[in-house]
Each structure stands twice: as C-alpha cells, then as structure tokens.
PDB file of C-alpha atoms in Angstrom:
ATOM      1  CA  MET A   1     179.663 311.817 312.123  1.00 85.00           C
ATOM      2  CA  ASP A   2     179.035 315.380 314.402  1.00 90.00           C
ATOM      3  CA  GLU A   3     182.331 314.404 316.226  1.00 95.00           C
ATOM      4  CA  ALA A   4     183.966 314.501 312.678  1.00 95.00           C
ATOM      5  CA  ASP A   5     182.279 317.274 311.638  1.00 97.00           C
ATOM      6  CA  LYS A   6     183.559 319.756 314.762  1.00 97.00           C
ATOM      7  CA  LEU A   7     186.792 318.679 313.935  1.00 97.00           C
ATOM      8  CA  LEU A   8     186.871 319.646 310.328  1.00 97.00           C
ATOM      9  CA  LYS A   9     185.116 322.778 311.961  1.00 97.00           C
ATOM     10  CA  ALA A  10     188.219 323.645 313.924  1.00 98.00           C
ATOM     11  CA  GLN A  11     190.737 323.472 310.908  1.00 96.00           C
ATOM     12  CA  VAL A  12     188.905 326.228 309.687  1.00 96.00           C
ATOM     13  CA  ASP A  13     188.365 327.949 311.791  1.00 96.00           C
ATOM     14  CA  ARG A  14     191.630 327.781 313.201  1.00 95.00           C
ATOM     15  CA  GLY A  15     192.926 328.364 309.410  1.00 92.00           C
ATOM     16  CA  LYS A  16     194.314 325.639 308.935  1.00 93.00           C
ATOM     17  CA  THR A  17     192.661 325.489 305.643  1.00 95.00           C
ATOM     18  CA  PRO A  18     189.904 327.681 304.211  1.00 96.00           C
ATOM     19  CA  SER A  19     186.969 325.353 303.664  1.00 97.00           C
ATOM     20  CA  VAL A  20     185.573 321.353 303.981  1.00 96.00           C
ATOM     21  CA  GLN A  21     183.000 320.438 302.187  1.00 96.00           C
ATOM     22  CA  TYR A  22     181.713 316.443 301.705  1.00 96.00           C
ATOM     23  CA  VAL A  23     179.619 313.914 301.194  1.00 96.00           C
ATOM     24  CA  ILE A  24     178.520 310.293 302.292  1.00 96.00           C
ATOM     25  CA  PHE A  25     176.231 308.502 300.050  1.00 97.00           C
ATOM     26  CA  ASN A  26     175.171 304.676 298.927  1.00 95.00           C
ATOM     27  CA  GLY A  27     174.043 304.408 294.883  1.00 93.00           C
ATOM     28  CA  GLN A  28     169.909 305.907 295.931  1.00 92.00           C
ATOM     29  CA  GLU A  29     171.141 308.563 298.420  1.00 95.00           C
ATOM     30  CA  ILE A  30     172.824 311.178 300.906  1.00 96.00           C
ATOM     31  CA  ILE A  31     173.895 309.756 304.011  1.00 97.00           C
ATOM     32  CA  HIS A  32     175.617 312.658 305.760  1.00 97.00           C
ATOM     33  CA  LYS A  33     177.200 315.475 303.582  1.00 96.00           C
ATOM     34  CA  PHE A  34     178.756 318.852 305.655  1.00 97.00           C
ATOM     35  CA  GLN A  35     180.107 322.401 303.862  1.00 97.00           C
ATOM     36  CA  TYR A  36     181.592 324.641 306.281  1.00 98.00           C
ATOM     37  CA  GLY A  37     183.813 327.394 305.159  1.00 98.00           C
ATOM     38  CA  TYR A  38     184.402 330.351 302.552  1.00 97.00           C
ATOM     39  CA  ALA A  39     184.887 329.246 298.561  1.00 97.00           C
ATOM     40  CA  ASP A  40     186.053 333.633 298.676  1.00 97.00           C
ATOM     41  CA  ILE A  41     188.225 334.208 301.824  1.00 96.00           C
ATOM     42  CA  ALA A  42     188.108 338.234 300.581  1.00 96.00           C
ATOM     43  CA  ARG A  43     184.040 338.399 299.879  1.00 96.00           C
ATOM     44  CA  ARG A  44     183.327 335.925 303.014  1.00 96.00           C
ATOM     45  CA  LYS A  45     181.560 333.500 300.314  1.00 97.00           C
ATOM     46  CA  LYS A  46     180.584 331.319 301.913  1.00 98.00           C
ATOM     47  CA  VAL A  47     180.446 327.506 300.355  1.00 98.00           C
ATOM     48  CA  THR A  48     177.292 326.282 299.186  1.00 97.00           C
ATOM     49  CA  ASN A  49     175.477 323.288 297.191  1.00 96.00           C
ATOM     50  CA  ASN A  50     176.493 325.331 294.489  1.00 97.00           C
ATOM     51  CA  THR A  51     180.008 325.729 293.984  1.00 98.00           C
ATOM     52  CA  THR A  52     181.566 324.538 291.684  1.00 98.00           C
ATOM     53  CA  TYR A  53     185.643 322.975 292.314  1.00 98.00           C
ATOM     54  CA  ASN A  54     188.404 321.996 289.934  1.00 97.00           C
ATOM     55  CA  ALA A  55     187.841 318.109 289.661  1.00 97.00           C
ATOM     56  CA  PHE A  56     192.188 318.425 288.448  1.00 97.00           C
ATOM     57  CA  SER A  57     192.564 314.743 287.837  1.00 97.00           C
ATOM     58  CA  VAL A  58     189.514 313.046 289.094  1.00 97.00           C
ATOM     59  CA  THR A  59     188.865 313.626 285.041  1.00 98.00           C
ATOM     60  CA  LYS A  60     191.224 310.626 283.823  1.00 98.00           C
ATOM     61  CA  THR A  61     187.583 309.067 285.564  1.00 98.00           C
ATOM     62  CA  PHE A  62     186.063 310.028 282.848  1.00 98.00           C
ATOM     63  CA  THR A  63     188.513 309.782 279.755  1.00 98.00           C
ATOM     64  CA  ALA A  64     189.161 305.992 281.164  1.00 98.00           C
ATOM     65  CA  LEU A  65     185.089 305.211 281.206  1.00 98.00           C
ATOM     66  CA  ALA A  66     184.945 307.061 277.687  1.00 98.00           C
ATOM     67  CA  THR A  67     187.883 305.432 276.119  1.00 98.00           C
ATOM     68  CA  LEU A  68     186.073 302.165 277.344  1.00 98.00           C
ATOM     69  CA  GLN A  69     182.496 303.187 275.731  1.00 97.00           C
ATOM     70  CA  LEU A  70     183.993 303.473 272.864  1.00 98.00           C
ATOM     71  CA  GLN A  71     184.885 299.491 273.312  1.00 98.00           C
ATOM     72  CA  GLU A  72     181.709 298.802 273.587  1.00 97.00           C
ATOM     73  CA  HIS A  73     180.007 300.549 271.074  1.00 97.00           C
ATOM     74  CA  GLY A  74     183.156 298.506 268.462  1.00 97.00           C
ATOM     75  CA  ARG A  75     184.673 301.339 267.654  1.00 97.00           C
ATOM     76  CA  LEU A  76     187.761 300.290 269.669  1.00 98.00           C
ATOM     77  CA  ARG A  77     189.460 297.972 271.729  1.00 98.00           C
ATOM     78  CA  ILE A  78     191.954 298.789 273.932  1.00 98.00           C
ATOM     79  CA  ASP A  79     194.873 296.281 273.585  1.00 98.00           C
ATOM     80  CA  ASP A  80     194.911 298.271 269.815  1.00 98.00           C
ATOM     81  CA  ARG A  81     198.026 299.573 269.350  1.00 98.00           C
ATOM     82  CA  VAL A  82     197.343 303.477 269.591  1.00 98.00           C
ATOM     83  CA  LYS A  83     199.166 303.700 265.980  1.00 97.00           C
ATOM     84  CA  GLN A  84     196.217 302.226 265.055  1.00 97.00           C
ATOM     85  CA  HIS A  85     193.906 305.185 265.323  1.00 98.00           C
ATOM     86  CA  LEU A  86     196.669 307.652 266.175  1.00 98.00           C
ATOM     87  CA  PRO A  87     199.095 307.677 262.748  1.00 96.00           C
ATOM     88  CA  ASN A  88     200.958 310.610 263.909  1.00 94.00           C
ATOM     89  CA  PHE A  89     201.456 309.202 267.665  1.00 96.00           C
ATOM     90  CA  PRO A  90     205.602 309.649 268.394  1.00 94.00           C
ATOM     91  CA  TYR A  91     206.154 307.015 270.070  1.00 97.00           C
ATOM     92  CA  SER A  92     206.581 303.127 270.184  1.00 96.00           C
ATOM     93  CA  ALA A  93     204.165 301.468 268.178  1.00 96.00           C
ATOM     94  CA  GLU A  94     204.008 298.984 269.869  1.00 97.00           C
ATOM     95  CA  ILE A  95     202.360 301.029 272.912  1.00 98.00           C
ATOM     96  CA  THR A  96     198.293 299.615 273.422  1.00 98.00           C
ATOM     97  CA  ILE A  97     195.217 301.716 274.453  1.00 98.00           C
ATOM     98  CA  ARG A  98     195.342 299.696 277.453  1.00 98.00           C
ATOM     99  CA  GLN A  99     198.940 300.708 278.178  1.00 98.00           C
ATOM    100  CA  LEU A 100     197.712 304.293 278.383  1.00 98.00           C
ATOM    101  CA  LEU A 101     195.079 303.316 280.344  1.00 98.00           C
ATOM    102  CA  THR A 102     197.154 301.866 283.017  1.00 98.00           C
ATOM    103  CA  HIS A 103     199.679 304.032 283.153  1.00 98.00           C
ATOM    104  CA  SER A 104     202.068 301.250 281.544  1.00 98.00           C
ATOM    105  CA  SER A 105     203.462 302.413 278.259  1.00 98.00           C
ATOM    106  CA  GLY A 106     206.255 304.502 279.814  1.00 98.00           C
ATOM    107  CA  ILE A 107     205.692 308.668 277.960  1.00 98.00           C
ATOM    108  CA  PRO A 108     207.183 310.863 280.187  1.00 96.00           C
ATOM    109  CA  ASN A 109     205.896 312.742 282.845  1.00 94.00           C
ATOM    110  CA  PRO A 110     207.141 315.981 282.512  1.00 93.00           C
ATOM    111  CA  ILE A 111     205.511 318.147 285.858  1.00 88.00           C
ATOM    112  CA  PRO A 112     202.257 319.296 284.884  1.00 91.00           C
ATOM    113  CA  LEU A 113     202.323 322.190 287.467  1.00 91.00           C
ATOM    114  CA  SER A 114     203.458 325.060 284.634  1.00 93.00           C
ATOM    115  CA  TRP A 115     200.560 323.829 282.535  1.00 97.00           C
ATOM    116  CA  ILE A 116     197.740 326.858 283.296  1.00 97.00           C
ATOM    117  CA  HIS A 117     196.627 329.557 281.412  1.00 98.00           C
ATOM    118  CA  LEU A 118     194.621 332.015 283.115  1.00 98.00           C
ATOM    119  CA  PHE A 119     190.707 331.612 282.385  1.00 98.00           C
ATOM    120  CA  ARG A 120     190.801 335.638 280.982  1.00 97.00           C
ATOM    121  CA  GLU A 121     193.515 333.854 277.998  1.00 98.00           C
ATOM    122  CA  HIS A 122     191.470 330.984 277.776  1.00 97.00           C
ATOM    123  CA  GLU A 123     189.475 331.422 274.377  1.00 96.00           C
ATOM    124  CA  MET A 124     192.924 332.106 272.360  1.00 96.00           C
ATOM    125  CA  PHE A 125     194.462 329.555 273.967  1.00 97.00           C
ATOM    126  CA  ASP A 126     196.207 326.432 271.366  1.00 97.00           C
ATOM    127  CA  ARG A 127     195.730 322.998 273.198  1.00 96.00           C
ATOM    128  CA  LYS A 128     197.626 321.337 270.328  1.00 94.00           C
ATOM    129  CA  SER A 129     199.777 323.428 269.704  1.00 96.00           C
ATOM    130  CA  PHE A 130     200.979 323.720 273.215  1.00 97.00           C
ATOM    131  CA  PHE A 131     200.646 320.110 273.276  1.00 97.00           C
ATOM    132  CA  GLU A 132     203.023 319.682 269.725  1.00 96.00           C
ATOM    133  CA  GLU A 133     205.353 320.947 271.362  1.00 96.00           C
ATOM    134  CA  VAL A 134     205.434 319.399 275.094  1.00 97.00           C
ATOM    135  CA  LEU A 135     205.745 316.519 272.968  1.00 96.00           C
ATOM    136  CA  GLN A 136     208.723 317.188 271.076  1.00 95.00           C
ATOM    137  CA  ARG A 137     210.857 318.039 274.021  1.00 95.00           C
ATOM    138  CA  ASN A 138     209.593 314.263 275.766  1.00 96.00           C
ATOM    139  CA  ASP A 139     210.219 312.030 273.177  1.00 93.00           C
ATOM    140  CA  ARG A 140     211.860 309.495 274.744  1.00 95.00           C
ATOM    141  CA  ILE A 141     209.442 306.408 276.446  1.00 97.00           C
ATOM    142  CA  LYS A 142     211.134 306.121 279.774  1.00 96.00           C
ATOM    143  CA  PHE A 143     210.702 302.129 278.977  1.00 97.00           C
ATOM    144  CA  SER A 144     209.634 299.489 277.674  1.00 96.00           C
ATOM    145  CA  PRO A 145     205.889 299.465 277.276  1.00 96.00           C
ATOM    146  CA  ASN A 146     204.306 297.151 280.275  1.00 96.00           C
ATOM    147  CA  LYS A 147     207.285 296.293 282.321  1.00 95.00           C
ATOM    148  CA  GLN A 148     206.423 299.486 284.893  1.00 96.00           C
ATOM    149  CA  PHE A 149     203.824 301.696 286.407  1.00 97.00           C
ATOM    150  CA  SER A 150     204.706 304.855 285.918  1.00 96.00           C
ATOM    151  CA  TYR A 151     201.864 308.130 286.186  1.00 97.00           C
ATOM    152  CA  SER A 152     201.615 309.859 282.702  1.00 97.00           C
ATOM    153  CA  ASN A 153     199.090 312.692 282.307  1.00 97.00           C
ATOM    154  CA  LEU A 154     200.795 312.807 278.695  1.00 97.00           C
ATOM    155  CA  GLY A 155     198.903 309.563 278.349  1.00 98.00           C
ATOM    156  CA  TYR A 156     196.104 310.899 278.984  1.00 98.00           C
ATOM    157  CA  ILE A 157     196.538 313.843 276.769  1.00 98.00           C
ATOM    158  CA  ILE A 158     196.526 310.647 274.281  1.00 98.00           C
ATOM    159  CA  LEU A 159     193.473 309.239 275.170  1.00 98.00           C
ATOM    160  CA  GLY A 160     191.693 312.621 274.999  1.00 98.00           C
ATOM    161  CA  ARG A 161     193.401 313.118 271.007  1.00 98.00           C
ATOM    162  CA  LEU A 162     191.907 309.370 270.532  1.00 98.00           C
ATOM    163  CA  ILE A 163     188.591 310.186 271.684  1.00 98.00           C
ATOM    164  CA  GLU A 164     188.465 312.779 269.401  1.00 98.00           C
ATOM    165  CA  GLN A 165     189.653 310.276 266.601  1.00 98.00           C
ATOM    166  CA  VAL A 166     187.361 307.949 266.911  1.00 98.00           C
ATOM    167  CA  ALA A 167     184.694 309.402 267.708  1.00 98.00           C
ATOM    168  CA  GLY A 168     184.549 312.331 265.408  1.00 98.00           C
ATOM    169  CA  MET A 169     184.167 315.060 267.986  1.00 98.00           C
ATOM    170  CA  SER A 170     185.773 317.036 270.881  1.00 98.00           C
ATOM    171  CA  TYR A 171     187.181 315.436 273.518  1.00 98.00           C
ATOM    172  CA  GLU A 172     184.844 318.015 275.856  1.00 98.00           C
ATOM    173  CA  LYS A 173     181.375 317.626 273.614  1.00 98.00           C
ATOM    174  CA  TYR A 174     181.845 313.614 273.786  1.00 98.00           C
ATOM    175  CA  ILE A 175     181.867 313.608 277.614  1.00 98.00           C
ATOM    176  CA  GLU A 176     179.099 315.983 277.535  1.00 97.00           C
ATOM    177  CA  GLU A 177     176.937 313.806 275.935  1.00 97.00           C
ATOM    178  CA  ARG A 178     177.698 310.621 276.333  1.00 97.00           C
ATOM    179  CA  VAL A 179     178.631 311.061 279.940  1.00 97.00           C
ATOM    180  CA  PHE A 180     176.931 313.590 282.040  1.00 97.00           C
ATOM    181  CA  GLN A 181     173.423 313.622 280.058  1.00 96.00           C
ATOM    182  CA  PRO A 182     172.957 310.297 280.201  1.00 95.00           C
ATOM    183  CA  ILE A 183     173.321 310.018 283.672  1.00 94.00           C
ATOM    184  CA  GLY A 184     170.797 313.468 284.049  1.00 95.00           C
ATOM    185  CA  ILE A 185     173.796 315.785 285.271  1.00 96.00           C
ATOM    186  CA  ALA A 186     173.395 319.614 284.467  1.00 95.00           C
ATOM    187  CA  GLU A 187     175.848 321.802 282.299  1.00 92.00           C
ATOM    188  CA  ARG A 188     175.865 324.658 284.662  1.00 95.00           C
ATOM    189  CA  ASP A 189     176.577 321.624 287.596  1.00 97.00           C
ATOM    190  CA  LEU A 190     179.315 319.761 285.762  1.00 98.00           C
ATOM    191  CA  SER A 191     181.898 321.006 282.614  1.00 97.00           C
ATOM    192  CA  PHE A 192     185.022 322.120 281.520  1.00 98.00           C
ATOM    193  CA  THR A 193     184.247 325.608 281.500  1.00 97.00           C
ATOM    194  CA  ILE A 194     184.720 328.111 285.178  1.00 98.00           C
ATOM    195  CA  ASP A 195     181.544 329.776 286.360  1.00 97.00           C
ATOM    196  CA  PRO A 196     183.674 332.579 288.224  1.00 97.00           C
ATOM    197  CA  ALA A 197     180.569 333.530 290.273  1.00 97.00           C
ATOM    198  CA  ARG A 198     180.416 329.740 291.754  1.00 97.00           C
ATOM    199  CA  LEU A 199     183.941 328.251 291.306  1.00 98.00           C
ATOM    200  CA  ALA A 200     185.038 328.302 294.719  1.00 98.00           C
ATOM    201  CA  LYS A 201     189.129 330.023 294.402  1.00 97.00           C
ATOM    202  CA  GLY A 202     192.252 327.827 295.553  1.00 96.00           C
ATOM    203  CA  TYR A 203     194.359 329.161 298.061  1.00 96.00           C
ATOM    204  CA  GLN A 204     197.664 328.617 299.248  1.00 94.00           C
ATOM    205  CA  LYS A 205     199.525 329.391 301.949  1.00 92.00           C
ATOM    206  CA  LYS A 206     201.186 332.143 302.552  1.00 91.00           C
ATOM    207  CA  ILE A 207     204.411 331.553 304.351  1.00 90.00           C
ATOM    208  CA  SER A 208     205.041 328.129 303.992  1.00 89.00           C
ATOM    209  CA  PHE A 209     207.648 325.643 302.148  1.00 90.00           C
ATOM    210  CA  THR A 210     204.924 325.241 298.797  1.00 88.00           C
ATOM    211  CA  ASN A 211     204.830 328.586 298.564  1.00 87.00           C
ATOM    212  CA  LEU A 212     208.282 328.938 298.231  1.00 87.00           C
ATOM    213  CA  MET A 213     208.562 326.106 295.908  1.00 89.00           C
ATOM    214  CA  LEU A 214     205.780 327.465 294.033  1.00 90.00           C
ATOM    215  CA  GLY A 215     207.931 329.576 291.915  1.00 88.00           C
ATOM    216  CA  PHE A 216     210.088 327.400 290.596  1.00 89.00           C
ATOM    217  CA  MET A 217     207.332 326.352 288.574  1.00 91.00           C
ATOM    218  CA  ILE A 218     204.450 328.966 287.958  1.00 94.00           C
ATOM    219  CA  ASP A 219     204.465 332.987 287.478  1.00 95.00           C
ATOM    220  CA  LYS A 220     203.133 333.712 291.401  1.00 94.00           C
ATOM    221  CA  LYS A 221     203.108 337.467 289.919  1.00 95.00           C
ATOM    222  CA  LYS A 222     200.832 336.260 287.106  1.00 96.00           C
ATOM    223  CA  TYR A 223     198.843 333.380 288.578  1.00 97.00           C
ATOM    224  CA  LEU A 224     197.885 334.586 292.632  1.00 96.00           C
ATOM    225  CA  GLY A 225     196.353 336.975 293.625  1.00 96.00           C
ATOM    226  CA  LYS A 226     196.794 339.551 296.919  1.00 95.00           C
ATOM    227  CA  ALA A 227     197.137 338.013 299.830  1.00 94.00           C
ATOM    228  CA  GLU A 228     193.205 337.523 301.498  1.00 94.00           C
ATOM    229  CA  GLY A 229     195.267 337.436 305.610  1.00 91.00           C
ATOM    230  CA  LYS A 230     197.084 334.502 306.199  1.00 93.00           C
ATOM    231  CA  TRP A 231     195.986 333.344 301.788  1.00 95.00           C
ATOM    232  CA  LYS A 232     197.291 333.417 298.801  1.00 95.00           C
ATOM    233  CA  PRO A 233     194.274 332.787 295.936  1.00 97.00           C
ATOM    234  CA  PHE A 234     195.030 331.745 292.497  1.00 97.00           C
ATOM    235  CA  ARG A 235     193.427 333.894 290.349  1.00 97.00           C
ATOM    236  CA  PHE A 236     190.701 331.532 288.527  1.00 98.00           C
ATOM    237  CA  PHE A 237     193.209 329.358 285.405  1.00 98.00           C
ATOM    238  CA  TYR A 238     192.453 326.455 283.262  1.00 98.00           C
ATOM    239  CA  VAL A 239     195.075 323.068 282.901  1.00 97.00           C
ATOM    240  CA  ASN A 240     196.133 323.100 279.546  1.00 98.00           C
ATOM    241  CA  GLY A 241     194.189 319.648 278.785  1.00 97.00           C
ATOM    242  CA  ALA A 242     190.965 319.034 279.252  1.00 97.00           C
ATOM    243  CA  PRO A 243     191.157 314.674 279.309  1.00 98.00           C
ATOM    244  CA  TYR A 244     194.218 314.720 282.194  1.00 98.00           C
ATOM    245  CA  GLY A 245     192.378 317.005 284.389  1.00 97.00           C
ATOM    246  CA  GLY A 246     190.047 319.824 283.106  1.00 97.00           C
ATOM    247  CA  LEU A 247     186.191 318.491 284.782  1.00 98.00           C
ATOM    248  CA  ILE A 248     184.939 321.641 287.388  1.00 98.00           C
ATOM    249  CA  GLY A 249     181.659 321.143 289.065  1.00 98.00           C
ATOM    250  CA  THR A 250     179.774 320.443 292.484  1.00 98.00           C
ATOM    251  CA  PRO A 251     180.304 318.003 295.145  1.00 96.00           C
ATOM    252  CA  ASN A 252     176.763 316.477 294.665  1.00 96.00           C
ATOM    253  CA  ALA A 253     176.914 316.085 290.761  1.00 97.00           C
ATOM    254  CA  PHE A 254     180.488 313.908 291.164  1.00 97.00           C
ATOM    255  CA  MET A 255     178.985 312.607 293.640  1.00 97.00           C
ATOM    256  CA  LYS A 256     175.943 311.237 290.967  1.00 97.00           C
ATOM    257  CA  TYR A 257     178.932 310.391 288.592  1.00 97.00           C
ATOM    258  CA  ILE A 258     179.644 308.219 290.901  1.00 97.00           C
ATOM    259  CA  GLN A 259     176.603 306.776 291.821  1.00 96.00           C
ATOM    260  CA  ALA A 260     175.916 305.423 288.529  1.00 95.00           C
ATOM    261  CA  LEU A 261     178.981 303.734 288.165  1.00 94.00           C
ATOM    262  CA  MET A 262     178.118 302.243 291.565  1.00 93.00           C
ATOM    263  CA  ASN A 263     174.458 300.829 289.800  1.00 88.00           C
ATOM    264  CA  THR A 264     175.432 297.411 288.071  1.00 75.00           C
ATOM    265  CA  GLU A 265     171.936 297.582 286.262  1.00 71.00           C
ATOM    266  CA  HIS A 266     172.831 299.270 283.396  1.00 58.00           C
TER     267      HIS A 266
END
C-alpha cells in the first residue's frame, strides 16, 4: 500500500487532482487509510477525517435500502405496481417498484447535470414543483417495462416519493431515523445538509474538454468561481433530488454504512 500511496501522492503533487482520500476496511476494522491534498486549494485547507464529500449516486443505495426495509416491515412489496401506492404516477400502470429499483421500468433519464441549485438558494427551492415540470416534459417511457436496463434518476425520484407516501415522513427524515441512527452515524458526519466549513470543494480543470462541455449543461458563471491555479472551483450546490444523489458525508461515515451492510448477524 505504501507504493500505491506514493503514486497517489504524486498525482496530487503534479496537479492531476486536488486531493485523494480512501479507506480499506473489513467488517470490523480499518486496514489502511490514506488522505492527501486540499479540500480548498485557495485556502490551502487540507483534507482530514472531518472533510465531507458529495456522495451523488451512491445515495441510490440508501434509497434502495429504505425501500427494502419497508417491504420487511410489511408496508409494501417490491413487486407491487407503483400506482398502488402513488395514484398520480404518470407512467405505465404496469411498472413495479422492483423495476424502479433495477432501472428496468423504461422511465427516461434526461441529463441531470443541470438539476442543481446553489447553497444560498436551498431554503427557497421547491423540489416538488421542479420535478413535476421534469416529469411533464418526459412523460413517455422509452421501452416496455422489464424489457431492458436503462439507468434512470427519475425512477429514483419516484422511489423517494413512494418512501414518503408509505412511511408518512420526508425521505430525508426516514433515512436519518431508520438508517443513520441504527448504525450509529452522527448527523454531522452523514446528512443531506451542506456544512460549508467541512465540505470539500469540487473542481474542474480550467483548460479541458469537459470544462468546455460544461458550458452546454450548466450556467458556468453562476456555478463556477474564479480560477484557483489550473482549477475552476464549483460553488457549493445541492442536487435537486435527494433520493438519487443528495447525501453528503465523511469517508468514515460511508465506511460504517458499508460495514453495517457486511454484517450478516442482523
């Protein structure tokens, strides 16, 4: 692992990435960990155990877990049709919860890179209204249910709504109370809320093809700050839909979550 760490350290030192942090572990303990580089380049703020990161689509595993918990508790069956629980479901009445979970429902997946809003806009952001418009613009399935695999963030937005309907509480509250708390993960270490003092900045290389392409997907003047050396930093933002990508946490918190999944005694 020393050789691997040297290689990764060199990548940071050569300006290939702002930082690297990883943990190797088993079900009981940490075997090896490495952290190096900056959470904030301009302020020379180093990454630490307390640095938080956007989990983005790793959040979908929590959404899937919550859905399976509700099945264990007898609140739903994953082979139920979605319309049984969400009467206003806008797609085929044949689509099941299982098909949402496995990305086989046929529900489209418009590019979600623009589905973001700034940290300062969060209190005023209306998630329900935003996705009602998205659903109206994407109201036809791409193929008959269970015929193909096709990744869909919209499918997980619908799963989030289903969890809220069946559990009788917000998606975020359900995950916090029924997943984080039983595992013993502190709210400060894993949540759906940005702590600007702890969240690592996202960066994009100033001169790169992907930076050029970003201009076709987001308002770069709004979402990107002034260059920090060769990097353009993203201003802190939330994704518009928590169930498909909204979690923020420390590496150790995500490790605890995976260790809990590895524990076959419960």
